[in-house]
Amino acid sequence: PVTDFPVKPGSNKKGCVLIYEFPKEDVEYGLHVAGIDPYKQDQSKFSESLGTIYIHKQTHGISSEKYQDEMVAVYTGRPDTLKEWEETALMLLKFYNANALIENDVYHFIETLISRNEQRYASKAPGWIKEIAPNTSVTADYGVRATVANIAHFDNSLIAYCTEVIGHEEIKDENGEIVRRPIYGIEKIKDRMLLEEMIQYTELGGNYDRIRAYGITLAHSRAMMRTFTVSDDNSKKYDDLYKYAASKKGPFSKPSSSPFSRRTKIFSR
């Protein structure tokens, strides 16, 4: 896996597929969705941009399965040729029989799917674009553009996912009393480099390929499962999570200018 962030000229950028849960045999179409942030050039020594695809397993009723509404696989990398990255991404989509929402500012991967008659794995331009940005013009049949409004929607999708209370556990407080602490959705994120990007994220710019790709994934998933509404309350919800995380030792306890670790209105801009 690519473990440098940001990547440097000498970093390993080839990457590999990480699988957290294998699909069952003859997996039905629609159980898994994907979000893809591609790139447009072959290997560049000085480029920090990486191609990223997440496979996300949808919620499908009451079940004892370990993975539901969470990532089951990820591929982040930039191998020697764009063709190699696209081949790996397509194999991953086929492996999980997943439908992918693809950022179409870089249209090459979508064109590759169409030319190979594999466009069933690419989502059409989603209808929620008009809901969050009524004046946005849809210029492509497949995928979604990286407009300011759309990026805000992706980021808010990720923040809402991280801050959702998914359960409680009983722990002892500093006085030895049993208390119930909330378990947040962020604990379902297994890609540590995505967490690292969230910690280091600032509005000053940079290549946050994992944040973009998983935000697209979650926006796509929520649109298929239910209507998702962007809310300014996300920053307030995350404030509670940060207060808890800051009281513990670990990667979330250090100060950061990231909107994922402090209250901010960056995503409502």
Tab-separated table of C-alpha atoms in Angstrom:
chain	number	residue	atom	x	y	z
A	1	PRO	CA	0.000	0.000	0.000
A	2	VAL	CA	0.990	3.616	-0.516
A	3	THR	CA	1.850	4.787	3.002
A	4	ASP	CA	3.399	8.225	2.370
A	5	PHE	CA	1.191	11.285	2.622
A	6	PRO	CA	1.727	13.436	0.811
A	7	VAL	CA	3.620	11.253	-1.627
A	8	LYS	CA	7.143	12.291	-2.546
A	9	PRO	CA	9.171	11.788	-5.764
A	10	GLY	CA	10.788	8.715	-4.237
A	11	SER	CA	7.625	7.250	-2.703
A	12	ASN	CA	6.199	3.902	-3.719
A	13	LYS	CA	3.154	4.951	-5.715
A	14	LYS	CA	2.222	1.676	-7.384
A	15	GLY	CA	-0.049	0.616	-4.544
A	16	CYS	CA	-2.104	-2.552	-4.225
A	17	VAL	CA	-5.632	-3.744	-3.551
A	18	LEU	CA	-6.630	-4.060	0.117
A	19	ILE	CA	-9.576	-6.373	0.798
A	20	TYR	CA	-11.418	-6.354	4.120
A	21	GLU	CA	-14.228	-8.698	3.088
A	22	PHE	CA	-14.348	-10.906	0.004
A	23	PRO	CA	-17.609	-10.961	-1.955
A	24	LYS	CA	-19.753	-14.024	-1.795
A	25	GLU	CA	-20.008	-16.215	-4.864
A	26	ASP	CA	-22.392	-14.886	-7.521
A	27	VAL	CA	-22.795	-11.627	-5.606
A	28	GLU	CA	-25.930	-9.748	-6.686
A	29	TYR	CA	-25.641	-6.466	-8.541
A	30	GLY	CA	-26.367	-3.489	-6.284
A	31	LEU	CA	-25.135	-4.969	-3.011
A	32	HIS	CA	-21.836	-3.131	-3.489
A	33	VAL	CA	-21.256	0.391	-4.769
A	34	ALA	CA	-18.015	2.180	-5.545
A	35	GLY	CA	-16.612	5.677	-5.733
A	36	ILE	CA	-13.684	6.506	-7.991
A	37	ASP	CA	-11.295	9.445	-8.179
A	38	PRO	CA	-9.162	8.672	-11.270
A	39	TYR	CA	-6.208	10.458	-12.845
A	40	LYS	CA	-5.345	11.154	-16.470
A	41	GLN	CA	-1.652	10.601	-17.083
A	42	ASP	CA	0.827	7.758	-16.917
A	43	GLN	CA	3.415	7.665	-14.154
A	44	SER	CA	4.800	11.078	-13.297
A	45	LYS	CA	7.793	11.308	-11.003
A	46	PHE	CA	6.721	14.595	-9.508
A	47	SER	CA	2.935	14.097	-9.346
A	48	GLU	CA	1.260	13.647	-5.965
A	49	SER	CA	-2.065	12.565	-7.474
A	50	LEU	CA	-3.160	8.946	-6.979
A	51	GLY	CA	-6.056	7.004	-8.447
A	52	THR	CA	-8.430	5.704	-5.759
A	53	ILE	CA	-11.409	3.362	-5.787
A	54	TYR	CA	-13.419	2.237	-2.765
A	55	ILE	CA	-15.856	-0.668	-2.700
A	56	HIS	CA	-18.646	-0.147	-0.159
A	57	LYS	CA	-21.140	-2.762	0.990
A	58	GLN	CA	-24.703	-1.531	1.282
A	59	THR	CA	-27.016	-2.169	4.192
A	60	HIS	CA	-29.282	-5.050	3.219
A	61	GLY	CA	-31.563	-5.753	6.157
A	62	ILE	CA	-31.099	-7.245	9.594
A	63	SER	CA	-28.086	-9.496	9.497
A	64	SER	CA	-25.255	-10.774	11.653
A	65	GLU	CA	-22.729	-10.064	8.915
A	66	LYS	CA	-19.672	-8.143	10.035
A	67	TYR	CA	-19.637	-5.691	7.148
A	68	GLN	CA	-22.648	-3.592	6.276
A	69	ASP	CA	-22.676	0.054	5.236
A	70	GLU	CA	-18.882	0.129	5.229
A	71	MET	CA	-15.895	-0.252	2.969
A	72	VAL	CA	-14.903	-3.775	1.998
A	73	ALA	CA	-12.026	-2.988	-0.369
A	74	VAL	CA	-9.819	-0.133	-1.550
A	75	TYR	CA	-7.230	0.400	-4.251
A	76	THR	CA	-5.062	3.526	-4.174
A	77	GLY	CA	-2.045	3.900	-6.411
A	78	ARG	CA	-0.343	5.173	-9.518
A	79	PRO	CA	1.455	2.338	-11.326
A	80	ASP	CA	3.750	2.791	-14.321
A	81	THR	CA	0.879	3.050	-16.781
A	82	LEU	CA	-2.669	4.345	-16.579
A	83	LYS	CA	-3.807	1.173	-18.340
A	84	GLU	CA	-2.583	-0.939	-15.411
A	85	TRP	CA	-4.494	1.188	-12.900
A	86	GLU	CA	-7.676	1.030	-14.979
A	87	GLU	CA	-7.376	-2.748	-15.436
A	88	THR	CA	-7.073	-3.239	-11.682
A	89	ALA	CA	-9.998	-0.898	-10.957
A	90	LEU	CA	-12.204	-2.693	-13.491
A	91	MET	CA	-11.302	-6.116	-12.094
A	92	LEU	CA	-12.248	-4.872	-8.634
A	93	LEU	CA	-15.629	-3.642	-9.903
A	94	LYS	CA	-16.265	-6.990	-11.575
A	95	PHE	CA	-15.116	-8.936	-8.514
A	96	TYR	CA	-17.756	-7.209	-6.363
A	97	ASN	CA	-20.254	-6.683	-9.201
A	98	ALA	CA	-20.348	-3.047	-8.092
A	99	ASN	CA	-21.810	0.071	-9.660
A	100	ALA	CA	-19.387	3.018	-9.476
A	101	LEU	CA	-19.896	6.756	-9.380
A	102	ILE	CA	-16.815	8.210	-11.083
A	103	GLU	CA	-15.496	11.746	-10.952
A	104	ASN	CA	-15.730	12.694	-14.612
A	105	ASP	CA	-13.436	15.702	-14.742
A	106	VAL	CA	-11.072	12.969	-15.931
A	107	TYR	CA	-13.233	11.047	-18.411
A	108	HIS	CA	-10.699	8.504	-19.650
A	109	PHE	CA	-11.749	5.629	-17.357
A	110	ILE	CA	-15.407	6.099	-18.298
A	111	GLU	CA	-14.394	6.064	-21.979
A	112	THR	CA	-12.445	2.863	-21.341
A	113	LEU	CA	-15.512	1.205	-19.810
A	114	ILE	CA	-17.712	2.297	-22.712
A	115	SER	CA	-15.203	1.134	-25.351
A	116	ARG	CA	-15.090	-2.292	-23.713
A	117	ASN	CA	-18.885	-2.478	-23.326
A	118	GLU	CA	-18.476	-2.460	-19.534
A	119	GLN	CA	-20.461	0.712	-18.862
A	120	ARG	CA	-22.873	-1.236	-16.645
A	121	TYR	CA	-20.290	-0.676	-13.901
A	122	ALA	CA	-20.431	3.116	-14.326
A	123	SER	CA	-23.261	5.088	-12.748
A	124	LYS	CA	-25.183	7.562	-14.842
A	125	ALA	CA	-24.990	11.216	-13.822
A	126	PRO	CA	-26.949	11.270	-10.525
A	127	GLY	CA	-30.194	13.167	-10.131
A	128	TRP	CA	-29.182	14.696	-6.790
A	129	ILE	CA	-26.836	17.071	-8.633
A	130	LYS	CA	-29.837	19.234	-9.484
A	131	GLU	CA	-31.012	19.108	-5.884
A	132	ILE	CA	-27.799	20.493	-4.373
A	133	ALA	CA	-26.944	22.824	-7.274
A	134	PRO	CA	-30.057	23.619	-9.357
A	135	ASN	CA	-28.098	25.731	-11.858
A	136	THR	CA	-25.492	23.054	-12.543
A	137	SER	CA	-25.420	21.818	-16.125
A	138	VAL	CA	-24.853	18.096	-16.647
A	139	THR	CA	-22.466	17.736	-19.567
A	140	ALA	CA	-21.770	13.999	-19.448
A	141	ASP	CA	-23.929	10.894	-19.385
A	142	TYR	CA	-21.823	9.181	-16.723
A	143	GLY	CA	-20.197	10.247	-13.474
A	144	VAL	CA	-20.132	13.477	-11.546
A	145	ARG	CA	-18.143	16.694	-11.839
A	146	ALA	CA	-15.888	18.061	-9.115
A	147	THR	CA	-17.745	21.354	-8.708
A	148	VAL	CA	-17.625	23.346	-5.480
A	149	ALA	CA	-21.177	22.285	-4.590
A	150	ASN	CA	-20.551	18.634	-5.400
A	151	ILE	CA	-17.286	18.527	-3.442
A	152	ALA	CA	-19.096	20.044	-0.454
A	153	HIS	CA	-21.700	17.292	-0.765
A	154	PHE	CA	-19.009	14.593	-0.908
A	155	ASP	CA	-17.226	16.014	2.132
A	156	ASN	CA	-20.440	16.375	4.100
A	157	SER	CA	-21.340	12.788	3.226
A	158	LEU	CA	-18.066	11.653	4.764
A	159	ILE	CA	-18.449	13.844	7.860
A	160	ALA	CA	-22.025	12.657	8.411
A	161	TYR	CA	-20.878	9.044	8.087
A	162	CYS	CA	-18.070	9.576	10.601
A	163	THR	CA	-20.268	11.338	13.143
A	164	GLU	CA	-23.292	9.051	13.016
A	165	VAL	CA	-23.861	7.237	16.310
A	166	ILE	CA	-24.034	3.543	15.399
A	167	GLY	CA	-24.207	2.091	18.912
A	168	HIS	CA	-23.001	2.351	22.495
A	169	GLU	CA	-20.592	0.490	24.713
A	170	GLU	CA	-20.225	0.429	28.485
A	171	ILE	CA	-16.890	1.679	29.849
A	172	LYS	CA	-15.574	2.875	33.192
A	173	ASP	CA	-14.960	6.572	33.620
A	174	GLU	CA	-12.148	8.125	35.670
A	175	ASN	CA	-14.186	7.519	38.834
A	176	GLY	CA	-14.721	3.855	38.095
A	177	GLU	CA	-18.380	4.396	37.246
A	178	ILE	CA	-19.936	2.499	34.348
A	179	VAL	CA	-20.996	4.883	31.604
A	180	ARG	CA	-22.291	4.357	28.082
A	181	ARG	CA	-20.104	5.913	25.434
A	182	PRO	CA	-21.377	6.405	21.902
A	183	ILE	CA	-19.720	4.512	19.068
A	184	TYR	CA	-19.347	6.678	15.973
A	185	GLY	CA	-19.268	5.676	12.337
A	186	ILE	CA	-15.644	6.751	12.053
A	187	GLU	CA	-14.715	3.531	13.853
A	188	LYS	CA	-15.853	1.589	10.773
A	189	ILE	CA	-13.178	3.198	8.588
A	190	LYS	CA	-10.355	0.687	8.193
A	191	ASP	CA	-8.186	2.530	5.666
A	192	ARG	CA	-5.662	4.244	7.932
A	193	MET	CA	-4.356	6.408	5.087
A	194	LEU	CA	-7.863	7.828	4.634
A	195	LEU	CA	-7.806	8.710	8.332
A	196	GLU	CA	-4.372	10.296	7.842
A	197	GLU	CA	-5.726	12.449	5.012
A	198	MET	CA	-8.627	13.512	7.216
A	199	ILE	CA	-6.209	14.558	9.975
A	200	GLN	CA	-4.001	16.561	7.611
A	201	TYR	CA	-6.733	18.061	5.444
A	202	THR	CA	-6.782	21.852	5.089
A	203	GLU	CA	-8.649	24.152	2.739
A	204	LEU	CA	-5.306	25.473	1.455
A	205	GLY	CA	-5.152	22.740	-1.170
A	206	GLY	CA	-3.421	19.457	-1.817
A	207	ASN	CA	-4.220	16.032	-3.222
A	208	TYR	CA	-6.716	14.362	-0.924
A	209	ASP	CA	-7.588	11.542	-3.291
A	210	ARG	CA	-8.929	9.150	-0.643
A	211	ILE	CA	-11.176	11.779	0.933
A	212	ARG	CA	-12.612	12.624	-2.472
A	213	ALA	CA	-13.096	8.994	-3.507
A	214	TYR	CA	-14.758	7.874	-0.280
A	215	GLY	CA	-16.918	10.991	-0.164
A	216	ILE	CA	-18.137	10.114	-3.675
A	217	THR	CA	-18.684	6.519	-2.549
A	218	LEU	CA	-20.823	7.531	0.420
A	219	ALA	CA	-22.806	10.103	-1.556
A	220	HIS	CA	-23.525	7.409	-4.144
A	221	SER	CA	-24.451	4.880	-1.471
A	222	ARG	CA	-26.776	7.258	0.365
A	223	ALA	CA	-28.509	8.273	-2.864
A	224	MET	CA	-29.231	4.624	-3.620
A	225	MET	CA	-30.376	3.820	-0.075
A	226	ARG	CA	-32.243	6.955	0.947
A	227	THR	CA	-32.394	10.699	0.392
A	228	PHE	CA	-29.349	12.323	1.930
A	229	THR	CA	-29.530	15.956	2.997
A	230	VAL	CA	-26.413	18.047	3.516
A	231	SER	CA	-26.590	19.785	6.871
A	232	ASP	CA	-24.557	22.428	8.619
A	233	ASP	CA	-25.162	20.410	11.800
A	234	ASN	CA	-22.346	18.074	10.752
A	235	SER	CA	-19.725	20.417	12.200
A	236	LYS	CA	-21.568	20.483	15.551
A	237	LYS	CA	-21.855	16.688	15.592
A	238	TYR	CA	-18.172	16.278	14.881
A	239	ASP	CA	-17.299	18.722	17.666
A	240	ASP	CA	-18.600	16.153	20.174
A	241	LEU	CA	-16.545	13.397	18.553
A	242	TYR	CA	-13.375	15.464	18.615
A	243	LYS	CA	-13.807	16.302	22.292
A	244	TYR	CA	-13.981	12.601	23.067
A	245	ALA	CA	-11.105	11.660	20.740
A	246	ALA	CA	-8.917	14.469	22.073
A	247	SER	CA	-9.227	13.040	25.578
A	248	LYS	CA	-7.674	9.761	24.407
A	249	LYS	CA	-4.214	8.867	23.261
A	250	GLY	CA	-3.911	8.109	19.577
A	251	PRO	CA	-3.792	9.653	16.120
A	252	PHE	CA	-6.901	11.778	16.717
A	253	SER	CA	-5.587	13.404	19.864
A	254	LYS	CA	-3.111	15.777	18.241
A	255	PRO	CA	-4.218	19.299	17.234
A	256	SER	CA	-5.040	19.685	13.571
A	257	SER	CA	-6.375	22.300	11.219
A	258	SER	CA	-8.418	19.640	9.463
A	259	PRO	CA	-12.177	20.182	9.285
A	260	PHE	CA	-12.472	16.502	10.136
A	261	SER	CA	-11.019	17.143	13.614
A	262	ARG	CA	-12.336	20.546	14.591
A	263	ARG	CA	-15.546	22.488	14.258
A	264	THR	CA	-15.546	24.482	11.035
A	265	LYS	CA	-17.841	25.703	8.319
A	266	ILE	CA	-15.424	24.972	5.502
A	267	PHE	CA	-17.854	22.555	3.889
A	268	SER	CA	-20.679	25.073	3.691
A	269	ARG	CA	-18.671	27.465	1.534
